[in-house]
XYZ file of C-alpha atoms in Angstrom:
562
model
C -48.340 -18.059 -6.531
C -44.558 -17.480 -5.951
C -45.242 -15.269 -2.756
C -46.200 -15.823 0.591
C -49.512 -18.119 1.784
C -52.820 -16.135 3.239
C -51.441 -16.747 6.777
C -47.918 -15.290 6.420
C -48.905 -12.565 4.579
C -51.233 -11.755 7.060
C -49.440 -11.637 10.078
C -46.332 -9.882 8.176
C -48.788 -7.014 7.483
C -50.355 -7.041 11.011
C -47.298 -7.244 12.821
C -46.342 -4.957 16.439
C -45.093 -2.022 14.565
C -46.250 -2.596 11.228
C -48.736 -0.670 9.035
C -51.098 -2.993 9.844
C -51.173 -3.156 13.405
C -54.473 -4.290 15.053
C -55.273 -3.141 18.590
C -58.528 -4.097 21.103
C -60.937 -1.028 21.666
C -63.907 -0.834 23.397
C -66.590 0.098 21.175
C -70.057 0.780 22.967
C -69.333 -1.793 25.299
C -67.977 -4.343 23.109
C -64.244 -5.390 22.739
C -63.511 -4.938 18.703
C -59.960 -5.610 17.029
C -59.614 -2.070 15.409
C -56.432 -0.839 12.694
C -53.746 0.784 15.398
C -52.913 3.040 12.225
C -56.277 4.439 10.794
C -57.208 8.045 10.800
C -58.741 9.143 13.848
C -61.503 10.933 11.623
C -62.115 12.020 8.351
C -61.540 15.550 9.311
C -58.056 14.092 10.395
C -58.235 12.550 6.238
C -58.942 16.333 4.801
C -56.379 17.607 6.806
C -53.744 15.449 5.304
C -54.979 15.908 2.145
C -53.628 19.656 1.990
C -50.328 18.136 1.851
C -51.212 16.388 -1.423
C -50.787 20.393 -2.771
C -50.897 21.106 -6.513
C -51.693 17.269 -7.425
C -54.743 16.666 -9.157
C -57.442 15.670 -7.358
C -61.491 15.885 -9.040
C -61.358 15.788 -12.791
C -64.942 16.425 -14.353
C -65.495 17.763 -17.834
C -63.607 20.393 -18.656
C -63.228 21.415 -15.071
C -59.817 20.753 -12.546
C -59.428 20.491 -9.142
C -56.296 20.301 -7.623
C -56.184 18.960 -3.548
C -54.816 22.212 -2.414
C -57.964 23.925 -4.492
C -60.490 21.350 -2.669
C -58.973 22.050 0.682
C -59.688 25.965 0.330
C -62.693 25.439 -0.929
C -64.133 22.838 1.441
C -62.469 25.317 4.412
C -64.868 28.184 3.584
C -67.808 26.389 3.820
C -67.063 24.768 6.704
C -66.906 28.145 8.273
C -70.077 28.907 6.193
C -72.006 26.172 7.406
C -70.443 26.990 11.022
C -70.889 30.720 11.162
C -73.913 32.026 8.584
C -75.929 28.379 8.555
C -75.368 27.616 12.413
C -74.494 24.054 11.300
C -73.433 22.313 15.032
C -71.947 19.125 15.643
C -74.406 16.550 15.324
C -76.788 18.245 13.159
C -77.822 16.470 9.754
C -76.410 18.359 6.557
C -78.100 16.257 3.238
C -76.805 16.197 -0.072
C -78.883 15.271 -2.957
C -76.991 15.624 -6.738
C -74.929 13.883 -9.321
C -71.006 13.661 -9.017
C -70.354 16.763 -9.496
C -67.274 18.241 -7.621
C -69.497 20.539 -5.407
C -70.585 16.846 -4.106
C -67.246 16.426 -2.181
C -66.483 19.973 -0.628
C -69.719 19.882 0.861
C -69.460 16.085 2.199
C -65.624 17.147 3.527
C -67.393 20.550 5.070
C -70.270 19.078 6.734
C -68.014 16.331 8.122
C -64.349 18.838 8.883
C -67.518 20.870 11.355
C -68.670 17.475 12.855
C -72.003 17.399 11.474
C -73.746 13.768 10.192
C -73.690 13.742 6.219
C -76.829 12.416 4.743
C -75.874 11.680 1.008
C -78.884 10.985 -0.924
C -79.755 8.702 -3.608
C -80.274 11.015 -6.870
C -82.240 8.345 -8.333
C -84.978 8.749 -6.165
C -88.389 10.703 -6.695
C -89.436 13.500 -4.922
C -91.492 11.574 -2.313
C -88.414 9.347 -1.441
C -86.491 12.305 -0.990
C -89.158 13.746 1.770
C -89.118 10.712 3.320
C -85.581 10.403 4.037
C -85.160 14.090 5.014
C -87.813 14.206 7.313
C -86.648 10.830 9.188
C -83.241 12.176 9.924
C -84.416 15.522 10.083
C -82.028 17.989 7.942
C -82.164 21.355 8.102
C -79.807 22.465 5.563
C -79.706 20.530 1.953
C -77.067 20.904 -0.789
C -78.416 19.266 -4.306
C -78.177 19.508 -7.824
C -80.854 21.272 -10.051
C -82.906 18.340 -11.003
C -83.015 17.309 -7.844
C -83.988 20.718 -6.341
C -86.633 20.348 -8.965
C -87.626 17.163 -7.969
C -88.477 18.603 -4.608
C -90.059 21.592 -5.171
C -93.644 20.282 -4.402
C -92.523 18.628 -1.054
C -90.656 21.826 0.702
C -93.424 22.650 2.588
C -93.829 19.744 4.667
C -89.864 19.641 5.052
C -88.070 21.444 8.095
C -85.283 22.902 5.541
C -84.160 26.011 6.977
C -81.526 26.396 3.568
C -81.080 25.034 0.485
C -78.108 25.408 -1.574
C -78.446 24.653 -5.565
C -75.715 24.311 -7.531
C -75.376 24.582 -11.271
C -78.893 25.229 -11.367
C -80.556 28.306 -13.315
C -80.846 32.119 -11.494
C -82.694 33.977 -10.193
C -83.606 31.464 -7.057
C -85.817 32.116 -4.173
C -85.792 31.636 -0.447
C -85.537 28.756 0.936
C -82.990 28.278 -2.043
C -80.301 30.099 -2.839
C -77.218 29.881 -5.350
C -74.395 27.915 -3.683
C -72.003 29.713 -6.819
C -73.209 32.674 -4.914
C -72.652 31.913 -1.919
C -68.999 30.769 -2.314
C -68.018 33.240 -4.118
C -69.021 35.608 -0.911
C -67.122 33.771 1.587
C -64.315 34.810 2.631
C -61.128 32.724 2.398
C -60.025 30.364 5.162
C -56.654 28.575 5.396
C -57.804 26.180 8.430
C -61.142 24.835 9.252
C -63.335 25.999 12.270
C -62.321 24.438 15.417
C -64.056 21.628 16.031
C -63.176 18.194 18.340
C -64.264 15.205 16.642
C -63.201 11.528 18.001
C -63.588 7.944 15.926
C -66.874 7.052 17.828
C -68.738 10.265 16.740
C -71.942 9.983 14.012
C -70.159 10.855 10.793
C -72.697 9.359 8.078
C -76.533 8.372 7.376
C -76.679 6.259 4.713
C -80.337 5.124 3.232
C -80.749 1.634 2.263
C -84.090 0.303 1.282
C -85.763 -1.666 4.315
C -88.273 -5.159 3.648
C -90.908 -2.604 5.266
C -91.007 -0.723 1.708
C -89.423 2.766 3.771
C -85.866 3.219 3.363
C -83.701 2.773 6.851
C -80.910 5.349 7.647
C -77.187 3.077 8.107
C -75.546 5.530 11.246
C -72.295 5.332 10.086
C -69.082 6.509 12.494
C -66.429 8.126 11.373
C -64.301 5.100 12.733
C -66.434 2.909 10.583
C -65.216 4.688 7.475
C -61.706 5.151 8.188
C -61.626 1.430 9.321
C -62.212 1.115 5.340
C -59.829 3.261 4.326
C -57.641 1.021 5.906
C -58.848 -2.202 5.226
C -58.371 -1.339 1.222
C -55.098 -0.588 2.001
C -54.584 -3.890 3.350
C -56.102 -5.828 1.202
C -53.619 -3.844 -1.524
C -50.736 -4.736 0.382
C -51.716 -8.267 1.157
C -51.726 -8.817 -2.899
C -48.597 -7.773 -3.348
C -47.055 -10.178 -0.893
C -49.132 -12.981 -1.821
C -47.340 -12.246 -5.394
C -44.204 -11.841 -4.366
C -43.771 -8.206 -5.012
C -42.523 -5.712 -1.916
C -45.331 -3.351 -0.152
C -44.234 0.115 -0.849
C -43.099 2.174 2.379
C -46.297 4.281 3.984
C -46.784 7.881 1.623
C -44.454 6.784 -1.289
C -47.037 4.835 -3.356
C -47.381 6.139 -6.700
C -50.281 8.301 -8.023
C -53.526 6.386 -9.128
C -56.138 7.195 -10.999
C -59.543 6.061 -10.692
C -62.528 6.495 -13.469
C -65.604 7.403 -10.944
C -68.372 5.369 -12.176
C -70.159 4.879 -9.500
C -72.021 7.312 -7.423
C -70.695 9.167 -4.363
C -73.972 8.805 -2.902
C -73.330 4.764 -2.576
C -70.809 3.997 -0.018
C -68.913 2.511 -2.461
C -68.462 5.968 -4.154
C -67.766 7.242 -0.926
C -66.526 5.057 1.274
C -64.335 2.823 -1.397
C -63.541 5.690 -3.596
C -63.920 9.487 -2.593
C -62.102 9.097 0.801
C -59.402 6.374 0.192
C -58.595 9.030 -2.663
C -58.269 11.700 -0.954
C -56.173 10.652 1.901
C -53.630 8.812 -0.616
C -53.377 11.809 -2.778
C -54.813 9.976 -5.876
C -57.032 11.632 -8.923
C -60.603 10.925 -9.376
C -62.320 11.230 -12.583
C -65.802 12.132 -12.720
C -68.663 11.224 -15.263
C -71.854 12.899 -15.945
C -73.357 9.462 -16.518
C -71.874 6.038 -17.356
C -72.079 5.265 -20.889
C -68.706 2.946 -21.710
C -67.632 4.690 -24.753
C -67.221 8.046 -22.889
C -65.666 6.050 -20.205
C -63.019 4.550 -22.570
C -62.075 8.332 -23.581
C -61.153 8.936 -20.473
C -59.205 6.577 -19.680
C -57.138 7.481 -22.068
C -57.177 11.317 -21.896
C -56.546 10.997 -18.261
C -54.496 7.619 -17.994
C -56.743 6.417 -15.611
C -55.433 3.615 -13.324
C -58.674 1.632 -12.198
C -62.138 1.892 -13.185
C -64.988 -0.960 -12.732
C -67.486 0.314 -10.007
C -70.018 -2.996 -10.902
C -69.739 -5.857 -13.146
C -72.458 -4.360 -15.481
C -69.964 -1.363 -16.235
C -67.000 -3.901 -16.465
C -69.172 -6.159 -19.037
C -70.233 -2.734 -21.329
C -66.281 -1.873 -21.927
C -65.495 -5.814 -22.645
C -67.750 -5.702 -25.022
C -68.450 -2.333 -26.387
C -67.520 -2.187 -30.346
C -64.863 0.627 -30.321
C -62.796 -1.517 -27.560
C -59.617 -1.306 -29.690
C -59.629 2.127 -30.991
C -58.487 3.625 -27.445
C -55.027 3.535 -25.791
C -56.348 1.606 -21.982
C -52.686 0.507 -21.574
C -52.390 2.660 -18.685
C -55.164 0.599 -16.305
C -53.398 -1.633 -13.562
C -57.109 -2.705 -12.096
C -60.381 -3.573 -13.012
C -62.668 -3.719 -9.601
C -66.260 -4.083 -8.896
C -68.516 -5.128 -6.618
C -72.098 -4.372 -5.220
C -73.631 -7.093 -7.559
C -73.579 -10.673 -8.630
C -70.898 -11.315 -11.201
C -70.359 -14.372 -13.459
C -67.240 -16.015 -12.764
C -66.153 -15.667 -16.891
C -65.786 -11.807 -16.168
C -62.726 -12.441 -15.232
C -61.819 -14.832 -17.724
C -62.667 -11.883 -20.158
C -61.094 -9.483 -18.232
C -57.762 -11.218 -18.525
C -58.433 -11.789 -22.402
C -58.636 -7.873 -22.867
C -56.156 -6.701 -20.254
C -53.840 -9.347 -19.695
C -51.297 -7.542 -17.306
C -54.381 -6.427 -15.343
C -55.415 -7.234 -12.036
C -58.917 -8.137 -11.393
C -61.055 -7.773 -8.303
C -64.507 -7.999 -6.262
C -65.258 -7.889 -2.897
C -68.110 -8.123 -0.428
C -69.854 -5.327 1.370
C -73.053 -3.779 2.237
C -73.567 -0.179 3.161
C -73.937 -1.517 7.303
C -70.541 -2.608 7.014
C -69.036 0.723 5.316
C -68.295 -0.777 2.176
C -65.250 -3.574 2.221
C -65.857 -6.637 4.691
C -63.763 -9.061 1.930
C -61.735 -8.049 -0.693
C -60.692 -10.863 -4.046
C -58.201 -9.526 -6.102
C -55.539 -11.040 -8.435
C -54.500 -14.226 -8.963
C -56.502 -15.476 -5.688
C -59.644 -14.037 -8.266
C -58.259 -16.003 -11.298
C -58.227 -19.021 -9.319
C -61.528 -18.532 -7.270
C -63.436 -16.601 -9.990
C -66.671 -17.486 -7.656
C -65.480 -15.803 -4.470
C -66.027 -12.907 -2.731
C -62.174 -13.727 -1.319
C -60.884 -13.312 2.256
C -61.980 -11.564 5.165
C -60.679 -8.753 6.123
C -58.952 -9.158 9.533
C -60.313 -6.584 11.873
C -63.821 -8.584 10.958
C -64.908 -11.588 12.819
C -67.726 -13.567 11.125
C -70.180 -15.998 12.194
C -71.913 -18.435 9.728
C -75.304 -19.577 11.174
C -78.631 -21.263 10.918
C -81.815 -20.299 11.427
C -81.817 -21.031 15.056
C -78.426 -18.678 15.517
C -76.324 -21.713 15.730
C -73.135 -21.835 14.008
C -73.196 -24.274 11.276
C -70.147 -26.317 10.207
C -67.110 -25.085 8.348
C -68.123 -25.436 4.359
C -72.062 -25.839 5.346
C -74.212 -22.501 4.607
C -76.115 -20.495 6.324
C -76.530 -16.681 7.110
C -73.419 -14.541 7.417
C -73.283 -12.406 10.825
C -70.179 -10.079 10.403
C -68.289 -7.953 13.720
C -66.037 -5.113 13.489
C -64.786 -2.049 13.611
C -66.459 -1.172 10.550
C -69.958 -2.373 11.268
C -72.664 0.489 12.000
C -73.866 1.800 15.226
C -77.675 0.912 13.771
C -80.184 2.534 11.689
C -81.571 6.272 12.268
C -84.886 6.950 14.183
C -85.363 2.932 13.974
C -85.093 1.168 17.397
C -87.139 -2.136 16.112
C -84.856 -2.606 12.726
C -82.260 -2.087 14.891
C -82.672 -4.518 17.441
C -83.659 -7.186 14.203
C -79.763 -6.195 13.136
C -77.689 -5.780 15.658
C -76.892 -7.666 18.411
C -74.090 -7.521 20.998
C -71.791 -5.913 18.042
C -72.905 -8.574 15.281
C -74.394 -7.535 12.185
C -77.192 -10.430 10.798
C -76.380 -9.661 7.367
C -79.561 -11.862 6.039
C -77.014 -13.398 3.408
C -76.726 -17.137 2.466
C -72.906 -18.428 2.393
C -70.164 -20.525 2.856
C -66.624 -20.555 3.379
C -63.828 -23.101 1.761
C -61.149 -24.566 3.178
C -58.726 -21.367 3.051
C -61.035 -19.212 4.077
C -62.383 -17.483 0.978
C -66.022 -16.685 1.461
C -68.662 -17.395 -1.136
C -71.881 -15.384 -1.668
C -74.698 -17.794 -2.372
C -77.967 -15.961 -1.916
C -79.671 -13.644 -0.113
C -82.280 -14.549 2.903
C -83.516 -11.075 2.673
C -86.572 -10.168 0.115
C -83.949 -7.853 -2.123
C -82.289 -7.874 -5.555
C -79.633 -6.308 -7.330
C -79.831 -4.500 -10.379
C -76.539 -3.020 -11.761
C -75.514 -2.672 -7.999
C -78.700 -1.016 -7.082
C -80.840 -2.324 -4.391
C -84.077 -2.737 -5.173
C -86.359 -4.742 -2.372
C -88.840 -6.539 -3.974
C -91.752 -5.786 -0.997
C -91.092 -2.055 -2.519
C -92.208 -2.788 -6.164
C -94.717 -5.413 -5.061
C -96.257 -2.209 -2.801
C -96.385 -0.123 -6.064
C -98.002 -2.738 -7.973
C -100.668 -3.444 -5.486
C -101.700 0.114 -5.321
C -102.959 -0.156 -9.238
C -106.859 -0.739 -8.386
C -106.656 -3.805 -11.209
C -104.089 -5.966 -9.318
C -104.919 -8.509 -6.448
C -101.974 -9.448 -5.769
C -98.042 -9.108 -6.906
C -94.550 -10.983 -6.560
C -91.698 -9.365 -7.608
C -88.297 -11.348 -8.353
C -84.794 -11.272 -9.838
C -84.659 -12.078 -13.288
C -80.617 -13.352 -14.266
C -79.510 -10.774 -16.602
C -75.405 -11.063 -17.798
C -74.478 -7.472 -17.707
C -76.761 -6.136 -14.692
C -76.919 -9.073 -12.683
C -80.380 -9.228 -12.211
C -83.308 -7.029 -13.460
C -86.675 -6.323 -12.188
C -89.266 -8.878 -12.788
C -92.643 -9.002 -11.912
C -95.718 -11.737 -11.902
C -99.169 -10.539 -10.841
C -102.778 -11.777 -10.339
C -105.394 -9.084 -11.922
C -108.886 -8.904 -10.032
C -111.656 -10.685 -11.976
C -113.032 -8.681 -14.106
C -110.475 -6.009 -14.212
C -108.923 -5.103 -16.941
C -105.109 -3.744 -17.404
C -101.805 -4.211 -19.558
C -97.885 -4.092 -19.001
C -97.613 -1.137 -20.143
C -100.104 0.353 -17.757
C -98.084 -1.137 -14.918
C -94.987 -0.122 -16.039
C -95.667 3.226 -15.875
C -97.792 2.852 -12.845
C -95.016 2.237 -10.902
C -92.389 4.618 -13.058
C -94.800 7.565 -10.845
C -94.298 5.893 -7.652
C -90.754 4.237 -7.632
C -86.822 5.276 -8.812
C -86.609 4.013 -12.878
C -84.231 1.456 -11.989
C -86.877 -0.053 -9.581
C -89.468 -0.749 -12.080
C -90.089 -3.770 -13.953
C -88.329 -4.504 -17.089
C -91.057 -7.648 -17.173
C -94.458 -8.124 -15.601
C -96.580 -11.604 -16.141
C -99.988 -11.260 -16.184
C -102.679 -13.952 -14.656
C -105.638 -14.637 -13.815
C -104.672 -17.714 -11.273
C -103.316 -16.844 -8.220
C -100.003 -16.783 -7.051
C -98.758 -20.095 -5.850
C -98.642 -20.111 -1.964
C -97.285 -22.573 0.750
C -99.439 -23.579 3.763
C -98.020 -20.600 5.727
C -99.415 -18.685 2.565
C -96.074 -17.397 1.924
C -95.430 -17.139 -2.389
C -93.257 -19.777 -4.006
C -90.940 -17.047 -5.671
C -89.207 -20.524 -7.017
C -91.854 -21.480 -8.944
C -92.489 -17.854 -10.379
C -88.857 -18.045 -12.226
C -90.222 -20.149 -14.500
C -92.682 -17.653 -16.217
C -89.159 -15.783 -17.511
C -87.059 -18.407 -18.777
């Protein structure tokens, strides 16, 4: 490359005085290199946004919001959810509905009045919905119609003082009432409620599946998600200098445009998208679902930028049929992450988009998205990278005895920083198997090379990844073993080139039972989110092959799906 090496470009960026700046904080006790620069909170992001004015900001059908729109709106609910709601600092405010722009003024109001934001997973059934809003126990809930739907049958066992549907179908009852209706009553506010928030304070709950089969609540801070916000500008900045191409002064960027394809409720969509955007004054534009021809159309109708979200969605516009018929000239960046990706995406990408610049990265949601970031030519060259660090990290490669392994040999990741979690909700014991002394045991196998890039190998934890959903496999093999016919159940990854992996399954019926694939698919369809049930299940009579410590041989399953 003709610009500067990893380690110049580096310190120029993290320089005394420059954007980049690192500082030592004390973070519950523990000494953490921190960004000097980042937002204090992301109250401190929406207020900045109102300076972004007339731009555009959410772009979703037919429907336009500018920032200085977003910023009135997202004002009076704060003082809704303040005054009529009694929504205090601390309390848990979930949100449960596709990306639709009522998804963002209430995440930016429940956070602007210092309340934890529990976005929920819209793929999930009804049942996985109670669960995760009576662990982090929510009293007000802002979702979709489907989803309010969806719940119906489990309000009476919830604790929901309020529930506000949007889009959905009138008249509504109490507990739910129309949040069209309610808006539309508030009165106008040019300034939020007064409200002191600092970085350390519980901004987020996040819900990631746990190995126990019950999804575990991430605790995110709000310095854990500006930390991000940050971190992607860094990782922006340290591409241009490794290409020889000046960083642009702080605030005179241009405009970008991103194609949403992910959801908000991921903190990819959040974290990586939604609140970078905002701060930087940049347009998001929203889907109603992925489907890549629809996604093409927009990219020209609205000259998006970026788009990407996981390799899957990447692969589907590569390939789709109608590629050439629309004008994508105007994309500068095709990113994903969240998911395994074969190393000749890029290749393809820079067949189809040849002044493009490519990227992954490496995250989990107990990290607040970014941890390291591969973009550009570094990606060309090192296709099979998740790329470099991001500096306010520290990481730790290690083996099973906690010891550090040697430089190049693998082992599990442990990763330290500013943007690491506090812990998980309501769950001292996962917790404690997590955390430790600031360290985050990520339970994923990998290696770094000689300049530092880090490489994703496998993961130690029971989990795969379908089209950058988690799905842990204990979770399916639970749903199968509650059919009476099965005895027992292994669920596994089966390599799929668009998704990544999909949901495989190889099971041992009881003698003299009596029960088909079908049966089970739809067995577990009732129990478990779509995307979590098998697209294959193996039959046997034989059981599952087990080693001495009668642990399955998930090794030996892969063979039943080649």
């Amino acid at each position: 490359m003709a610009g500067l090496p990893i380690a110049k470009a580096v310190a120029a960026l993290t320089a005394p005085g420059a954007p980049f700046e690192m500082e030592e904080k004390i973070i519950r006790g523990i000494g953490t290199r921190v960004w000097k620069n980042a937002p204090s909170s992301l109250r401190a992001v929406l207020d900045v946004s109102a300076a972004h004015g007339d731009l555009p900001f959410l772009v979703y059908e037919g429907e336009r919001l500018t920032f200085a729109e977003h910023y009135r709106r997202v004002a009076a609910l704060a003082h809704l959810f303040a005054n009529r709601f009694g929504v205090l600092k601390g309390d848990r405010v979930a949100i449960a509905m596709r990306n639709f722009p009522e998804w963002s003024v209430a995440f930016w109001a429940a956070a602007a009045v210092g309340a934890i934001v529990v976005p929920l997973n819209a793929w999930m059934t009804g049942g996985e919905l109670e669960y995760c809003l009576a662990d982090c126990g929510a009293e007000l809930l802002i979702v979709d119609e489907e989803r309010a739907r969806r719940l119906l049958p489990h309000l009476p066992k919830l604790n929901l003082h309020s529930i506000l549907v949007t889009r959905g179908a009138e008249p509504l009852s109490p507990p739910l009432l129309s949040f069209e209706r309610v808006m539309a009553a508030a009165p106008g506010h040019a300034t939020l409620p007064p409200v002191a928030i600092v970085p350390e304070d519980d901004a987020t709950i996040f819900y990631t599946s746990g190995t126990t089969g019950k999804p575990k609540g991430a605790l995110g801070t709000h310095r854990n998600i500006c930390t991000n916000i940050t971190s992607l500008g860094f990782a922006g900045a340290r591409t241009l200098l490794r290409r020889g191409e000046p960083v642009p002064a702080p605030g005179t960027a241009p405009k970008r445009a991103t194609l949403l394809s992910v959801p908000f409720f991921h903190a990819t969509g959040c974290h990586s998208v939604l609140c970078p955007a905002l701060n930087a004054g940049n347009k998001i534009v929203l889907m109603y679902r992925w489907e890549p021809e629809r996604a093409m159309q927009l990219i020209e109708r609205e000259r998006v930028t970026s788009f990407g979200g996981v390799p899957s969605m990447a692969w589907q516009v590569l390939e789709h049929p109608g590629f050439g018929q629309y004008d994508l000239s105007s994309v500068e960046s095709v990113a994903y992450g969240g998911a395994p990706s074969a190393p000749e995406l890029v290749r393809r990408i820079k067949e189809k988009f040849p002044a493009v610049m490519p990227g992954n990265g490496y995250g989990l949601t107990e990290t607040s998205s970014v941890t390291s970031q591969n973009t550009a030519e570094d990606y060309e060259h090192k296709p099979e990278s998740a790329g470099l660090v991001i500096p306010v990290c520290d990481t730790r490669v290690v083996d099973s005895e906690e010891r550090d392994v040697a430089p190049g040999e693998i082992g599990e990741l442990w990763v330290k920083g500013p943007n690491v979690v506090k812990g998980y909700w309501n769950n001292a014991e996962a917790s404690t198997a997590s955390f430790a002394e600031g360290w985050l045991h990520t339970g994923d196998l990998v290696r770094f090379d000689g300049d530092g890039f880090l490489y994703i190998l496998d993961r130690a934890k029971d989990m795969l990844i379908r089209g950058g959903e988690n799905v842990y496999c204990v979770e399916v093999e639970d749903a199968l073993y509650s059919h009476p016919a099965i005895m027992d159940a292994a669920v596994i990854g089966i390599p799929h080139r668009v998704l990544g992996e999909e949901v495989g399954a190889v099971v041992q019926v009881k003698p003299g039972a009596a029960v088909d694939e079908p049966t089970l698919c739809r067995h577990v369809a009732a129990r478990l989110a779509a995307f979590k049930v098998p697209v294959r299940i193996v039959l046997r009579d034989e059981p599952l092959p087990r080693n001495a410590n009668g642990k399955i041989l998930k090794r030996e399953l892969r063979g039943f799906f080649l």
